[in-house]
């Protein structure tokens, strides 16, 4: 299947929904030093009251045809936060109203989503790998998330 054919598929099907209150309880956030000034408040940022939930297969299918991971990494001009923001824009454009977001740890930026089982997943936008959130994985330990 080519990418143009994928773009003209019917809108994504929701496999459930979740309120922002329930969603906020699913996202673990490491509390940071309160004496530090942050450009982005280091907590959960939920912009809507209700979100639709995809299943993991839908996300995997979308990533097969998305080309963000083929962009060239350039330190400070197109690095991890840029990959994650570009992919988030594409996800939000295709999956309107779904629970996709941008996450940051101490050293890395990436994407997140909540699936129909209400499981938190990480998407590594530089290689399209998807894996369950693990609080013991320091590279992906959430300091901030925007959904």
Short mmCIF file of N, CA, C and O in Angstrom, two decimals:
data_model
loop_
_atom_site.label_atom_id
_atom_site.label_comp_id
_atom_site.label_asym_id
_atom_site.label_seq_id
_atom_site.Cartn_x
_atom_site.Cartn_y
_atom_site.Cartn_z
N UNK A 1 0.85 -1.17 0.00
CA UNK A 1 0.00 0.00 0.00
C UNK A 1 0.90 1.24 0.00
O UNK A 1 1.86 1.31 0.75
N UNK A 2 0.60 2.22 -0.82
CA UNK A 2 1.43 3.41 -0.83
C UNK A 2 0.89 4.44 0.17
O UNK A 2 -0.23 4.35 0.66
N UNK A 3 1.71 5.47 0.43
CA UNK A 3 1.38 6.45 1.45
C UNK A 3 0.14 7.26 1.08
O UNK A 3 -0.69 7.55 1.93
N UNK A 4 -0.02 7.64 -0.19
CA UNK A 4 -1.20 8.42 -0.59
C UNK A 4 -2.48 7.64 -0.36
O UNK A 4 -3.48 8.21 0.09
N UNK A 5 -2.46 6.34 -0.63
CA UNK A 5 -3.64 5.52 -0.39
C UNK A 5 -3.97 5.54 1.11
O UNK A 5 -5.13 5.63 1.50
N UNK A 6 -2.94 5.49 1.96
CA UNK A 6 -3.14 5.52 3.40
C UNK A 6 -3.75 6.85 3.85
O UNK A 6 -4.62 6.89 4.69
N UNK A 7 -3.30 7.95 3.24
CA UNK A 7 -3.80 9.26 3.63
C UNK A 7 -5.30 9.42 3.39
O UNK A 7 -5.98 10.17 4.09
N UNK A 8 -5.84 8.73 2.40
CA UNK A 8 -7.24 8.89 2.05
C UNK A 8 -8.14 7.82 2.66
O UNK A 8 -9.29 7.70 2.30
N UNK A 9 -7.62 7.06 3.61
CA UNK A 9 -8.45 6.10 4.34
C UNK A 9 -9.47 6.85 5.19
O UNK A 9 -9.25 8.00 5.55
N UNK A 10 -10.57 6.18 5.54
CA UNK A 10 -11.54 6.83 6.43
C UNK A 10 -10.88 7.23 7.76
O UNK A 10 -9.84 6.68 8.12
N UNK A 11 -11.48 8.16 8.45
CA UNK A 11 -10.89 8.62 9.71
C UNK A 11 -10.71 7.45 10.67
O UNK A 11 -11.46 6.47 10.63
N UNK A 12 -9.72 7.56 11.56
CA UNK A 12 -9.43 6.47 12.50
C UNK A 12 -10.62 6.15 13.41
O UNK A 12 -11.37 7.04 13.79
N UNK A 13 -10.75 4.89 13.73
CA UNK A 13 -11.82 4.44 14.63
C UNK A 13 -11.34 4.55 16.07
O UNK A 13 -10.23 4.17 16.39
N UNK A 14 -12.20 5.05 16.93
CA UNK A 14 -11.91 5.10 18.35
C UNK A 14 -12.32 3.78 18.98
O UNK A 14 -13.37 3.24 18.68
N UNK A 15 -11.48 3.28 19.86
CA UNK A 15 -11.78 2.04 20.57
C UNK A 15 -12.14 2.31 22.03
O UNK A 15 -12.05 1.45 22.88
N UNK A 16 -12.55 3.54 22.30
CA UNK A 16 -12.95 3.93 23.65
C UNK A 16 -12.63 5.39 23.84
O UNK A 16 -12.17 6.07 22.93
N UNK A 17 -12.88 5.88 25.05
CA UNK A 17 -12.50 7.25 25.37
C UNK A 17 -12.09 7.33 26.82
O UNK A 17 -12.29 6.39 27.59
N UNK A 18 -11.52 8.47 27.17
CA UNK A 18 -11.01 8.66 28.52
C UNK A 18 -11.13 10.14 28.85
O UNK A 18 -10.93 10.99 27.99
N UNK A 19 -11.49 10.45 30.10
CA UNK A 19 -11.57 11.84 30.52
C UNK A 19 -10.18 12.33 30.91
O UNK A 19 -9.29 11.53 31.23
N UNK A 20 -9.99 13.63 30.91
CA UNK A 20 -8.69 14.18 31.30
C UNK A 20 -8.37 13.85 32.76
O UNK A 20 -7.21 13.66 33.11
N UNK A 21 -9.38 13.74 33.59
CA UNK A 21 -9.16 13.40 35.00
C UNK A 21 -8.60 11.98 35.11
O UNK A 21 -7.62 11.73 35.81
N UNK A 22 -9.22 11.04 34.41
CA UNK A 22 -8.75 9.66 34.43
C UNK A 22 -7.38 9.55 33.77
O UNK A 22 -6.50 8.85 34.25
N UNK A 23 -7.18 10.28 32.67
CA UNK A 23 -5.91 10.26 31.97
C UNK A 23 -4.78 10.78 32.84
O UNK A 23 -3.70 10.20 32.90
N UNK A 24 -5.03 11.84 33.57
CA UNK A 24 -4.01 12.42 34.45
C UNK A 24 -3.54 11.42 35.50
O UNK A 24 -2.37 11.41 35.88
N UNK A 25 -4.43 10.55 35.94
CA UNK A 25 -4.05 9.54 36.94
C UNK A 25 -3.16 8.44 36.36
O UNK A 25 -2.45 7.77 37.10
N UNK A 26 -3.20 8.26 35.03
CA UNK A 26 -2.39 7.22 34.39
C UNK A 26 -0.96 7.65 34.09
O UNK A 26 -0.10 6.83 33.84
N UNK A 27 -0.71 8.96 34.11
CA UNK A 27 0.60 9.47 33.70
C UNK A 27 1.45 9.77 34.93
O UNK A 27 1.17 10.72 35.67
N UNK A 28 2.50 8.98 35.15
CA UNK A 28 3.38 9.24 36.29
C UNK A 28 4.34 10.37 35.95
O UNK A 28 4.90 10.42 34.87
N UNK A 29 4.51 11.30 36.84
CA UNK A 29 5.41 12.43 36.62
C UNK A 29 6.39 12.52 37.79
O UNK A 29 5.97 12.51 38.95
N UNK A 30 7.67 12.61 37.47
CA UNK A 30 8.69 12.82 38.48
C UNK A 30 8.63 14.27 38.92
O UNK A 30 8.67 15.18 38.10
N UNK A 31 8.50 14.51 40.20
CA UNK A 31 8.45 15.88 40.71
C UNK A 31 9.87 16.45 40.71
O UNK A 31 10.81 15.80 41.12
N UNK A 32 9.98 17.69 40.26
CA UNK A 32 11.28 18.32 40.14
C UNK A 32 11.48 19.37 41.23
O UNK A 32 10.56 19.76 41.91
N UNK A 33 12.69 19.85 41.35
CA UNK A 33 13.09 20.86 42.31
C UNK A 33 12.22 22.12 42.15
O UNK A 33 12.18 22.71 41.07
N UNK A 34 11.56 22.54 43.21
CA UNK A 34 10.66 23.70 43.12
C UNK A 34 11.42 25.02 43.08
O UNK A 34 10.83 26.06 42.85
N UNK A 35 12.72 25.00 43.34
CA UNK A 35 13.51 26.23 43.29
C UNK A 35 14.04 26.52 41.89
O UNK A 35 14.70 27.53 41.67
N UNK A 36 13.79 25.66 40.95
CA UNK A 36 14.25 25.83 39.58
C UNK A 36 13.14 26.46 38.75
O UNK A 36 11.97 26.15 38.92
N UNK A 37 13.51 27.35 37.84
CA UNK A 37 12.54 27.96 36.93
C UNK A 37 12.54 27.14 35.64
O UNK A 37 13.59 26.88 35.06
N UNK A 38 11.36 26.73 35.21
CA UNK A 38 11.22 25.92 34.00
C UNK A 38 10.50 26.71 32.92
O UNK A 38 9.58 27.48 33.22
N UNK A 39 10.93 26.54 31.67
CA UNK A 39 10.23 27.19 30.57
C UNK A 39 8.86 26.56 30.37
O UNK A 39 7.91 27.23 30.00
N UNK A 40 8.77 25.26 30.59
CA UNK A 40 7.49 24.54 30.54
C UNK A 40 7.28 23.93 31.91
O UNK A 40 8.17 23.29 32.44
N UNK A 41 6.13 24.18 32.50
CA UNK A 41 5.86 23.62 33.82
C UNK A 41 6.02 22.10 33.78
O UNK A 41 5.45 21.45 32.92
N UNK A 42 6.80 21.52 34.69
CA UNK A 42 7.15 20.11 34.61
C UNK A 42 6.07 19.15 35.13
O UNK A 42 6.35 18.25 35.89
N UNK A 43 4.84 19.38 34.73
CA UNK A 43 3.76 18.50 35.13
C UNK A 43 2.98 18.08 33.90
O UNK A 43 3.35 18.36 32.78
N UNK A 44 1.85 17.46 34.14
CA UNK A 44 0.98 17.01 33.06
C UNK A 44 0.22 18.20 32.48
O UNK A 44 -0.30 19.01 33.24
N UNK A 45 0.16 18.28 31.18
CA UNK A 45 -0.62 19.31 30.52
C UNK A 45 -1.64 18.63 29.62
O UNK A 45 -1.29 18.03 28.62
N UNK A 46 -2.89 18.69 30.00
CA UNK A 46 -3.97 18.09 29.24
C UNK A 46 -4.81 19.22 28.69
O UNK A 46 -5.29 20.07 29.43
N UNK A 47 -4.96 19.25 27.37
CA UNK A 47 -5.60 20.40 26.75
C UNK A 47 -7.08 20.23 26.48
O UNK A 47 -7.76 21.20 26.17
N UNK A 48 -7.61 19.03 26.59
CA UNK A 48 -9.03 18.79 26.35
C UNK A 48 -9.62 18.02 27.53
O UNK A 48 -8.89 17.52 28.37
N UNK A 49 -10.96 17.93 27.56
CA UNK A 49 -11.59 17.19 28.65
C UNK A 49 -11.72 15.70 28.35
O UNK A 49 -11.53 14.87 29.21
N UNK A 50 -12.03 15.35 27.10
CA UNK A 50 -12.16 13.95 26.71
C UNK A 50 -11.25 13.64 25.53
O UNK A 50 -11.03 14.49 24.67
N UNK A 51 -10.75 12.41 25.49
CA UNK A 51 -9.87 11.95 24.42
C UNK A 51 -10.36 10.60 23.92
O UNK A 51 -10.84 9.78 24.69
N UNK A 52 -10.18 10.38 22.62
CA UNK A 52 -10.44 9.06 22.04
C UNK A 52 -9.21 8.20 22.23
O UNK A 52 -8.10 8.71 22.38
N UNK A 53 -9.41 6.88 22.22
CA UNK A 53 -8.31 5.95 22.44
C UNK A 53 -8.09 5.07 21.21
O UNK A 53 -9.01 4.39 20.76
N UNK A 54 -6.87 5.04 20.68
CA UNK A 54 -6.56 4.16 19.56
C UNK A 54 -6.18 2.79 20.10
O UNK A 54 -5.95 2.61 21.30
N UNK A 55 -6.08 1.81 19.21
CA UNK A 55 -5.42 0.58 19.62
C UNK A 55 -3.99 0.62 19.08
O UNK A 55 -3.66 1.43 18.20
N UNK A 56 -3.13 -0.19 19.63
CA UNK A 56 -1.70 -0.17 19.26
C UNK A 56 -1.51 -0.47 17.77
O UNK A 56 -0.65 0.13 17.12
N UNK A 57 -2.33 -1.35 17.23
CA UNK A 57 -2.20 -1.73 15.82
C UNK A 57 -2.40 -0.52 14.90
O UNK A 57 -1.70 -0.36 13.90
N UNK A 58 -3.37 0.35 15.22
CA UNK A 58 -3.60 1.57 14.43
C UNK A 58 -2.34 2.44 14.41
O UNK A 58 -1.98 3.00 13.38
N UNK A 59 -1.71 2.57 15.56
CA UNK A 59 -0.51 3.41 15.67
C UNK A 59 0.63 2.80 14.86
O UNK A 59 1.32 3.51 14.12
N UNK A 60 0.81 1.49 14.99
CA UNK A 60 1.86 0.81 14.22
C UNK A 60 1.63 0.99 12.71
O UNK A 60 2.58 1.24 11.96
N UNK A 61 0.39 0.88 12.29
CA UNK A 61 0.05 1.04 10.87
C UNK A 61 0.36 2.46 10.40
O UNK A 61 0.92 2.66 9.33
N UNK A 62 0.01 3.45 11.20
CA UNK A 62 0.31 4.84 10.84
C UNK A 62 1.82 5.04 10.70
O UNK A 62 2.28 5.67 9.75
N UNK A 63 2.58 4.52 11.65
CA UNK A 63 4.03 4.73 11.64
C UNK A 63 4.72 4.07 10.45
O UNK A 63 5.78 4.53 10.00
N UNK A 64 4.12 3.01 9.90
CA UNK A 64 4.69 2.36 8.72
C UNK A 64 4.79 3.34 7.55
O UNK A 64 5.68 3.23 6.72
N UNK A 65 3.83 4.27 7.48
CA UNK A 65 3.75 5.17 6.34
C UNK A 65 4.21 6.59 6.64
O UNK A 65 4.31 7.42 5.75
N UNK A 66 4.51 6.85 7.90
CA UNK A 66 5.03 8.16 8.28
C UNK A 66 6.54 8.18 8.04
O UNK A 66 7.23 7.19 8.31
N UNK A 67 7.07 9.28 7.57
CA UNK A 67 8.49 9.35 7.22
C UNK A 67 9.33 10.19 8.19
O UNK A 67 10.50 10.45 7.91
N UNK A 68 8.75 10.57 9.31
CA UNK A 68 9.49 11.40 10.27
C UNK A 68 10.80 10.74 10.68
O UNK A 68 11.83 11.42 10.77
N UNK A 69 10.80 9.45 10.89
CA UNK A 69 12.00 8.75 11.35
C UNK A 69 13.12 8.76 10.31
O UNK A 69 14.27 8.43 10.63
N UNK A 70 12.84 9.15 9.07
CA UNK A 70 13.87 9.20 8.03
C UNK A 70 14.55 10.56 7.96
O UNK A 70 15.50 10.74 7.19
N UNK A 71 14.08 11.52 8.73
CA UNK A 71 14.74 12.83 8.74
C UNK A 71 16.12 12.70 9.36
O UNK A 71 16.37 11.81 10.17
N UNK A 72 17.02 13.59 8.99
CA UNK A 72 18.39 13.52 9.49
C UNK A 72 18.51 14.26 10.82
O UNK A 72 18.09 15.41 10.95
N UNK A 73 19.09 13.58 11.81
CA UNK A 73 19.33 14.16 13.12
C UNK A 73 20.45 15.20 13.00
O UNK A 73 21.50 14.93 12.42
N UNK A 74 20.21 16.39 13.55
CA UNK A 74 21.24 17.43 13.60
C UNK A 74 21.17 18.05 14.98
O UNK A 74 20.15 18.67 15.34
N UNK A 75 22.23 17.89 15.75
CA UNK A 75 22.27 18.41 17.11
C UNK A 75 21.92 19.90 17.13
O UNK A 75 22.44 20.67 16.35
N UNK A 76 21.01 20.26 18.02
CA UNK A 76 20.54 21.62 18.26
C UNK A 76 19.64 22.20 17.16
O UNK A 76 18.96 23.17 17.41
N UNK A 77 19.63 21.63 15.96
CA UNK A 77 18.73 22.18 14.95
C UNK A 77 17.61 21.22 14.56
O UNK A 77 16.52 21.65 14.19
N UNK A 78 17.86 19.92 14.63
CA UNK A 78 16.79 18.93 14.44
C UNK A 78 17.16 17.69 15.25
O UNK A 78 17.68 16.71 14.73
N UNK A 79 16.93 17.80 16.56
CA UNK A 79 17.28 16.71 17.46
C UNK A 79 16.01 16.08 18.04
O UNK A 79 14.94 16.22 17.45
N UNK A 80 16.12 15.41 19.16
CA UNK A 80 15.01 14.59 19.66
C UNK A 80 13.71 15.36 19.87
O UNK A 80 12.63 14.86 19.55
N UNK A 81 13.79 16.58 20.40
CA UNK A 81 12.55 17.33 20.61
C UNK A 81 11.89 17.70 19.28
O UNK A 81 10.66 17.70 19.17
N UNK A 82 12.69 17.97 18.26
CA UNK A 82 12.13 18.29 16.95
C UNK A 82 11.46 17.07 16.31
O UNK A 82 10.37 17.18 15.75
N UNK A 83 12.10 15.91 16.42
CA UNK A 83 11.49 14.67 15.92
C UNK A 83 10.13 14.46 16.60
O UNK A 83 9.13 14.17 15.95
N UNK A 84 10.11 14.61 17.93
CA UNK A 84 8.88 14.35 18.69
C UNK A 84 7.79 15.36 18.36
O UNK A 84 6.61 14.99 18.26
N UNK A 85 8.14 16.62 18.17
CA UNK A 85 7.13 17.63 17.84
C UNK A 85 6.57 17.44 16.44
O UNK A 85 5.37 17.58 16.21
N UNK A 86 7.44 17.09 15.48
CA UNK A 86 6.97 16.84 14.11
C UNK A 86 6.02 15.64 14.09
O UNK A 86 4.93 15.70 13.52
N UNK A 87 6.42 14.54 14.75
CA UNK A 87 5.56 13.37 14.77
C UNK A 87 4.24 13.67 15.50
O UNK A 87 3.17 13.24 15.05
N UNK A 88 4.30 14.42 16.59
CA UNK A 88 3.07 14.76 17.31
C UNK A 88 2.10 15.52 16.39
O UNK A 88 0.90 15.23 16.39
N UNK A 89 2.62 16.46 15.63
CA UNK A 89 1.76 17.20 14.70
C UNK A 89 1.08 16.28 13.70
O UNK A 89 -0.11 16.41 13.42
N UNK A 90 1.82 15.32 13.18
CA UNK A 90 1.25 14.38 12.21
C UNK A 90 0.23 13.47 12.87
O UNK A 90 -0.83 13.19 12.29
N UNK A 91 0.54 12.99 14.07
CA UNK A 91 -0.41 12.13 14.80
C UNK A 91 -1.69 12.89 15.11
O UNK A 91 -2.80 12.38 14.90
N UNK A 92 -1.57 14.11 15.62
CA UNK A 92 -2.75 14.91 15.99
C UNK A 92 -3.57 15.28 14.76
O UNK A 92 -4.79 15.42 14.84
N UNK A 93 -2.90 15.46 13.61
CA UNK A 93 -3.63 15.78 12.38
C UNK A 93 -4.43 14.58 11.89
O UNK A 93 -5.57 14.72 11.46
N UNK A 94 -3.86 13.40 11.99
CA UNK A 94 -4.55 12.19 11.51
C UNK A 94 -5.55 11.66 12.54
O UNK A 94 -6.66 11.29 12.20
N UNK A 95 -5.14 11.62 13.80
CA UNK A 95 -5.98 11.07 14.88
C UNK A 95 -6.55 12.24 15.70
O UNK A 95 -6.18 12.44 16.85
N UNK A 96 -7.43 12.99 15.12
CA UNK A 96 -7.99 14.17 15.79
C UNK A 96 -8.76 13.77 17.06
O UNK A 96 -9.63 12.93 17.01
N UNK A 97 -8.39 14.40 18.18
CA UNK A 97 -9.08 14.15 19.44
C UNK A 97 -8.60 12.92 20.20
O UNK A 97 -9.18 12.56 21.22
N UNK A 98 -7.54 12.27 19.72
CA UNK A 98 -7.02 11.07 20.37
C UNK A 98 -5.95 11.43 21.39
O UNK A 98 -5.37 12.51 21.36
N UNK A 99 -5.67 10.50 22.31
CA UNK A 99 -4.73 10.71 23.41
C UNK A 99 -3.29 10.44 22.99
O UNK A 99 -2.68 9.44 23.35
N UNK A 100 -2.74 11.37 22.20
CA UNK A 100 -1.32 11.34 21.81
C UNK A 100 -0.65 12.56 22.41
O UNK A 100 -1.28 13.60 22.57
N UNK A 101 0.64 12.43 22.73
CA UNK A 101 1.32 13.56 23.33
C UNK A 101 2.82 13.58 23.10
O UNK A 101 3.40 12.72 22.44
N UNK A 102 3.42 14.60 23.69
CA UNK A 102 4.86 14.88 23.66
C UNK A 102 5.36 14.70 25.08
O UNK A 102 4.78 15.25 26.01
N UNK A 103 6.42 13.90 25.26
CA UNK A 103 6.98 13.67 26.58
C UNK A 103 8.45 14.01 26.64
O UNK A 103 9.14 13.96 25.63
N UNK A 104 8.90 14.38 27.85
CA UNK A 104 10.32 14.65 28.05
C UNK A 104 10.80 14.00 29.34
O UNK A 104 10.09 13.98 30.34
N UNK A 105 12.03 13.48 29.26
CA UNK A 105 12.72 12.98 30.46
C UNK A 105 13.84 13.99 30.76
O UNK A 105 13.88 15.07 30.18
N UNK A 106 14.78 13.61 31.62
CA UNK A 106 15.91 14.50 31.91
C UNK A 106 16.77 14.75 30.69
O UNK A 106 17.41 15.79 30.58
N UNK A 107 16.80 13.78 29.76
CA UNK A 107 17.76 13.88 28.65
C UNK A 107 17.18 13.64 27.26
O UNK A 107 17.93 13.64 26.29
N UNK A 108 15.86 13.43 27.15
CA UNK A 108 15.32 13.01 25.86
C UNK A 108 13.87 13.47 25.69
O UNK A 108 13.15 13.66 26.66
N UNK A 109 13.47 13.63 24.42
CA UNK A 109 12.08 13.94 24.08
C UNK A 109 11.55 12.83 23.19
O UNK A 109 12.30 12.24 22.40
N UNK A 110 10.25 12.54 23.31
CA UNK A 110 9.64 11.40 22.62
C UNK A 110 8.13 11.61 22.60
O UNK A 110 7.63 12.62 23.08
N UNK A 111 7.41 10.66 22.07
CA UNK A 111 5.95 10.74 22.02
C UNK A 111 5.33 9.69 22.92
O UNK A 111 5.96 8.67 23.23
N UNK A 112 4.09 9.95 23.32
CA UNK A 112 3.35 9.03 24.17
C UNK A 112 1.93 8.88 23.63
O UNK A 112 1.45 9.75 22.90
N UNK A 113 1.29 7.79 24.00
CA UNK A 113 -0.14 7.65 23.75
C UNK A 113 -0.75 6.70 24.76
O UNK A 113 -0.05 5.90 25.37
N UNK A 114 -2.06 6.84 24.96
CA UNK A 114 -2.83 5.94 25.80
C UNK A 114 -3.68 5.11 24.85
O UNK A 114 -4.38 5.66 24.00
N UNK A 115 -3.63 3.78 24.99
CA UNK A 115 -4.40 2.92 24.09
C UNK A 115 -5.76 2.55 24.68
O UNK A 115 -6.12 3.01 25.77
N UNK A 116 -6.50 1.74 23.96
CA UNK A 116 -7.85 1.35 24.37
C UNK A 116 -7.87 0.50 25.64
O UNK A 116 -8.91 0.34 26.25
N UNK A 117 -6.73 -0.03 26.05
CA UNK A 117 -6.64 -0.77 27.32
C UNK A 117 -6.22 0.16 28.46
O UNK A 117 -5.94 -0.29 29.56
N UNK A 118 -6.12 1.46 28.15
CA UNK A 118 -5.69 2.50 29.10
C UNK A 118 -4.27 2.24 29.61
O UNK A 118 -3.95 2.45 30.78
N UNK A 119 -3.43 1.83 28.67
CA UNK A 119 -2.01 1.58 28.91
C UNK A 119 -1.21 2.75 28.31
O UNK A 119 -1.51 3.20 27.21
N UNK A 120 -0.22 3.23 29.04
CA UNK A 120 0.66 4.30 28.56
C UNK A 120 1.79 3.70 27.73
O UNK A 120 2.49 2.80 28.19
N UNK A 121 1.95 4.20 26.49
CA UNK A 121 2.98 3.72 25.56
C UNK A 121 3.92 4.86 25.20
O UNK A 121 3.52 6.01 25.16
N UNK A 122 5.15 4.50 24.90
CA UNK A 122 6.17 5.43 24.40
C UNK A 122 6.35 5.15 22.92
O UNK A 122 6.40 3.99 22.50
N UNK A 123 6.48 6.20 22.12
CA UNK A 123 6.89 6.08 20.72
C UNK A 123 8.22 6.80 20.60
O UNK A 123 8.32 7.99 20.94
N UNK A 124 9.24 6.10 20.13
CA UNK A 124 10.52 6.73 19.83
C UNK A 124 10.43 7.25 18.40
O UNK A 124 10.46 6.47 17.46
N UNK A 125 10.30 8.57 18.20
CA UNK A 125 10.05 9.10 16.87
C UNK A 125 11.24 9.00 15.90
O UNK A 125 11.07 9.16 14.71
N UNK A 126 12.41 8.71 16.43
CA UNK A 126 13.59 8.60 15.55
C UNK A 126 13.70 7.23 14.90
O UNK A 126 14.44 7.07 13.92
N UNK A 127 12.96 6.22 15.43
CA UNK A 127 13.03 4.88 14.82
C UNK A 127 11.68 4.15 14.81
O UNK A 127 11.60 3.00 14.41
N UNK A 128 10.62 4.80 15.25
CA UNK A 128 9.25 4.26 15.25
C UNK A 128 9.04 3.07 16.18
O UNK A 128 8.04 2.37 16.07
N UNK A 129 9.93 2.84 17.12
CA UNK A 129 9.71 1.75 18.09
C UNK A 129 8.64 2.19 19.09
O UNK A 129 8.60 3.34 19.52
N UNK A 130 7.78 1.24 19.45
CA UNK A 130 6.71 1.47 20.42
C UNK A 130 6.91 0.48 21.57
O UNK A 130 7.12 -0.71 21.33
N UNK A 131 6.85 0.97 22.80
CA UNK A 131 6.98 0.08 23.95
C UNK A 131 6.21 0.65 25.13
O UNK A 131 5.97 1.86 25.20
N UNK A 132 5.82 -0.24 26.04
CA UNK A 132 5.09 0.19 27.23
C UNK A 132 5.98 1.06 28.11
O UNK A 132 7.18 0.83 28.22
N UNK A 133 5.35 2.04 28.74
CA UNK A 133 6.06 2.91 29.66
C UNK A 133 6.60 2.08 30.83
O UNK A 133 5.90 1.26 31.39
N UNK A 134 7.86 2.31 31.17
CA UNK A 134 8.51 1.64 32.29
C UNK A 134 9.21 2.71 33.12
O UNK A 134 10.17 3.33 32.66
N UNK A 135 8.73 2.92 34.33
CA UNK A 135 9.29 3.99 35.17
C UNK A 135 10.76 3.77 35.51
O UNK A 135 11.45 4.70 35.91
N UNK A 136 11.27 2.56 35.32
CA UNK A 136 12.67 2.27 35.60
C UNK A 136 13.60 2.56 34.42
O UNK A 136 14.81 2.48 34.55
N UNK A 137 13.04 2.89 33.26
CA UNK A 137 13.82 3.22 32.09
C UNK A 137 14.12 4.72 32.13
O UNK A 137 13.28 5.55 31.79
N UNK A 138 15.33 5.10 32.58
CA UNK A 138 15.67 6.50 32.81
C UNK A 138 15.56 7.36 31.56
O UNK A 138 15.20 8.52 31.63
N UNK A 139 15.88 6.79 30.40
CA UNK A 139 15.84 7.57 29.17
C UNK A 139 14.43 8.08 28.88
O UNK A 139 14.25 9.14 28.28
N UNK A 140 13.42 7.32 29.30
CA UNK A 140 12.02 7.66 29.01
C UNK A 140 11.20 7.95 30.27
O UNK A 140 9.98 7.91 30.23
N UNK A 141 11.85 8.27 31.38
CA UNK A 141 11.13 8.59 32.62
C UNK A 141 10.54 9.99 32.49
O UNK A 141 11.26 10.97 32.33
N UNK A 142 9.24 10.10 32.55
CA UNK A 142 8.55 11.35 32.27
C UNK A 142 8.80 12.43 33.32
O UNK A 142 8.54 12.24 34.50
N UNK A 143 9.27 13.58 32.85
CA UNK A 143 9.33 14.80 33.65
C UNK A 143 8.20 15.73 33.26
O UNK A 143 7.73 16.52 34.05
N UNK A 144 7.81 15.66 31.98
CA UNK A 144 6.78 16.54 31.44
C UNK A 144 6.08 15.81 30.31
O UNK A 144 6.69 15.07 29.57
N UNK A 145 4.77 16.02 30.23
CA UNK A 145 4.00 15.48 29.10
C UNK A 145 2.93 16.49 28.72
O UNK A 145 2.34 17.14 29.57
N UNK A 146 2.73 16.64 27.42
CA UNK A 146 1.68 17.49 26.88
C UNK A 146 0.80 16.64 25.99
O UNK A 146 1.29 16.05 25.03
N UNK A 147 -0.48 16.53 26.33
CA UNK A 147 -1.42 15.75 25.51
C UNK A 147 -2.53 16.68 25.07
O UNK A 147 -3.06 17.43 25.84
#
